[in-house]
PDB file of C-alpha atoms in Angstrom:
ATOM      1  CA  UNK D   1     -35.819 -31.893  20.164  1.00 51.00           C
ATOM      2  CA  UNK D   2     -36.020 -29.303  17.328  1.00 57.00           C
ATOM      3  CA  UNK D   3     -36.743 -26.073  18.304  1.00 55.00           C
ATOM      4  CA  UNK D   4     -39.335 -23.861  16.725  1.00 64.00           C
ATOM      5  CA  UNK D   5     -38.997 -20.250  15.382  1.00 67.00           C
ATOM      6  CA  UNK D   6     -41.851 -18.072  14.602  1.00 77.00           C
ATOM      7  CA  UNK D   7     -41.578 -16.233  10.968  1.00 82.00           C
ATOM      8  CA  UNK D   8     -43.389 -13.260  12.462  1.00 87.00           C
ATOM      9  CA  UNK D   9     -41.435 -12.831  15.675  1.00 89.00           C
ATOM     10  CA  UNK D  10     -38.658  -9.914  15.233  1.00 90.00           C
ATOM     11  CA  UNK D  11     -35.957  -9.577  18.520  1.00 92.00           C
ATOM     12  CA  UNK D  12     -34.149  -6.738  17.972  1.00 93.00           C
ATOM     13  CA  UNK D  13     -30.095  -6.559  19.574  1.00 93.00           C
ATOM     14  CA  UNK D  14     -29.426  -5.642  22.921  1.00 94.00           C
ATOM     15  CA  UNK D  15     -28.851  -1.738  23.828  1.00 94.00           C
ATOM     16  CA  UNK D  16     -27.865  -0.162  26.704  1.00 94.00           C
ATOM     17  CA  UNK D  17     -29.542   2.974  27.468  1.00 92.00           C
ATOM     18  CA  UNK D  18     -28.535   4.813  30.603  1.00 90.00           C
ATOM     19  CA  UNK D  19     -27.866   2.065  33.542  1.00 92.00           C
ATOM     20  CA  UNK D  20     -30.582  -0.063  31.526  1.00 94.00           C
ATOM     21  CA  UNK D  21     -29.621  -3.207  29.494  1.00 95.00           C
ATOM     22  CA  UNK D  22     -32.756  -3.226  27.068  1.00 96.00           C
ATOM     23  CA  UNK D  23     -33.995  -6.055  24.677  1.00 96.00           C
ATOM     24  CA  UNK D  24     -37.311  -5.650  22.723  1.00 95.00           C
ATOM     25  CA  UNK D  25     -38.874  -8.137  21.083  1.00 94.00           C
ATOM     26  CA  UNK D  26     -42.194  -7.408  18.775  1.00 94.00           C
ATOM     27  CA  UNK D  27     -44.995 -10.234  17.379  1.00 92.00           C
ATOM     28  CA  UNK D  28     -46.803  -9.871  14.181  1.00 90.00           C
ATOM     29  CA  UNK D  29     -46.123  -5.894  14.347  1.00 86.00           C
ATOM     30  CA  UNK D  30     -48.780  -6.344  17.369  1.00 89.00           C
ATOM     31  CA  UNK D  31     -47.322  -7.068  20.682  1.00 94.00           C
ATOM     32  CA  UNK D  32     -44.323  -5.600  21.875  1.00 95.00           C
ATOM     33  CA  UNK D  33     -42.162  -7.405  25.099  1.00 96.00           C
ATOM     34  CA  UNK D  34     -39.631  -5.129  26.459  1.00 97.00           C
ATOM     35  CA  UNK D  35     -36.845  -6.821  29.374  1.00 96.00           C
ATOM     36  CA  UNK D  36     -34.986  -4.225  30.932  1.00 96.00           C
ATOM     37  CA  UNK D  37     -32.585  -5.262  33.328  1.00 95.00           C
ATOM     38  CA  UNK D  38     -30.309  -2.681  35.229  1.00 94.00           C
ATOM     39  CA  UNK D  39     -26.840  -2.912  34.437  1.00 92.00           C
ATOM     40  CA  UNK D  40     -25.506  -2.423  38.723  1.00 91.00           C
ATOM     41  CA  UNK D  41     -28.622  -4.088  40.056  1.00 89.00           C
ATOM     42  CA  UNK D  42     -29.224  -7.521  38.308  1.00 84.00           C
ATOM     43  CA  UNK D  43     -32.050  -8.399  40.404  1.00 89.00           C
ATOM     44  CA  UNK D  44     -33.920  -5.194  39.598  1.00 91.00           C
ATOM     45  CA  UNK D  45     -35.307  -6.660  35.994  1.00 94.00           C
ATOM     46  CA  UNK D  46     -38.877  -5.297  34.320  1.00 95.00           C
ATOM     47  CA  UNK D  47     -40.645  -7.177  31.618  1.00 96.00           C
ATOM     48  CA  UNK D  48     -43.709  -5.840  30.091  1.00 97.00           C
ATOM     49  CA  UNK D  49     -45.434  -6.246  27.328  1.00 96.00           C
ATOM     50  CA  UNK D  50     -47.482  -3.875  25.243  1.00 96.00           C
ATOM     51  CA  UNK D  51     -50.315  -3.713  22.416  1.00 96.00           C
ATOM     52  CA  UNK D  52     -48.861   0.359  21.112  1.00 92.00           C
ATOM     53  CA  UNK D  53     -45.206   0.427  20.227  1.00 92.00           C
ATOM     54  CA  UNK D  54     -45.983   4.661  21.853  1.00 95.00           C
ATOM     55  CA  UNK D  55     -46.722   3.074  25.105  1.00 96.00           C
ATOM     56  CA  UNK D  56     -43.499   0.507  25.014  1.00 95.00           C
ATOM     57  CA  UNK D  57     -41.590   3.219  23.906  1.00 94.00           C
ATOM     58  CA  UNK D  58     -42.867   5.842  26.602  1.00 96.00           C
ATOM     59  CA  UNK D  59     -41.790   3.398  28.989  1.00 96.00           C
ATOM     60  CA  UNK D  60     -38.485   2.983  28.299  1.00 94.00           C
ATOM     61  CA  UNK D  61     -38.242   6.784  28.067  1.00 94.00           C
ATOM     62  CA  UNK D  62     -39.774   6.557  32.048  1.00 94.00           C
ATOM     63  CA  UNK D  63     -37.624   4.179  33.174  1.00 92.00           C
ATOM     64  CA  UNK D  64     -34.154   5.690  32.045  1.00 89.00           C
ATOM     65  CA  UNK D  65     -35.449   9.381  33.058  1.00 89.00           C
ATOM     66  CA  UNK D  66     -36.415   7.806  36.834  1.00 81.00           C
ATOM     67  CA  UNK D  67     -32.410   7.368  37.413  1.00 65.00           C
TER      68      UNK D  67
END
């Protein structure tokens, strides 16, 4: 089976912000996917998605502050 990539689909590398492990991912410079998992807790994982790259960024900002 081949697999399919989208032209217009942009992942950008892995970062590690705080005790975060961050991966954001943004479609046709509309829709934004952020996966945050925490680096000591790998069962506490967030994935949200957003239509404003101020909102996906403001809730990075949130979560790494909340520590």
């Amino acid at each position: 089976m081949k697999a399919r990539l989208s032209p217009n689909l942009i992942s950008f590398i892995t970062v590690r912000r705080g005790d975060w492990i961050l991966k954001v991912s943004v479609y046709k410079n509309k829709q934004i996917m952020v996966v945050a998992q925490h680096c000591f807790d790998m069962e506490t994982t967030h994935i949200k998605f957003f239509q404003d790259q101020n909102a996906a960024a403001d809730f990075i900002e949130q979560l790494v502050i909340e520590e």
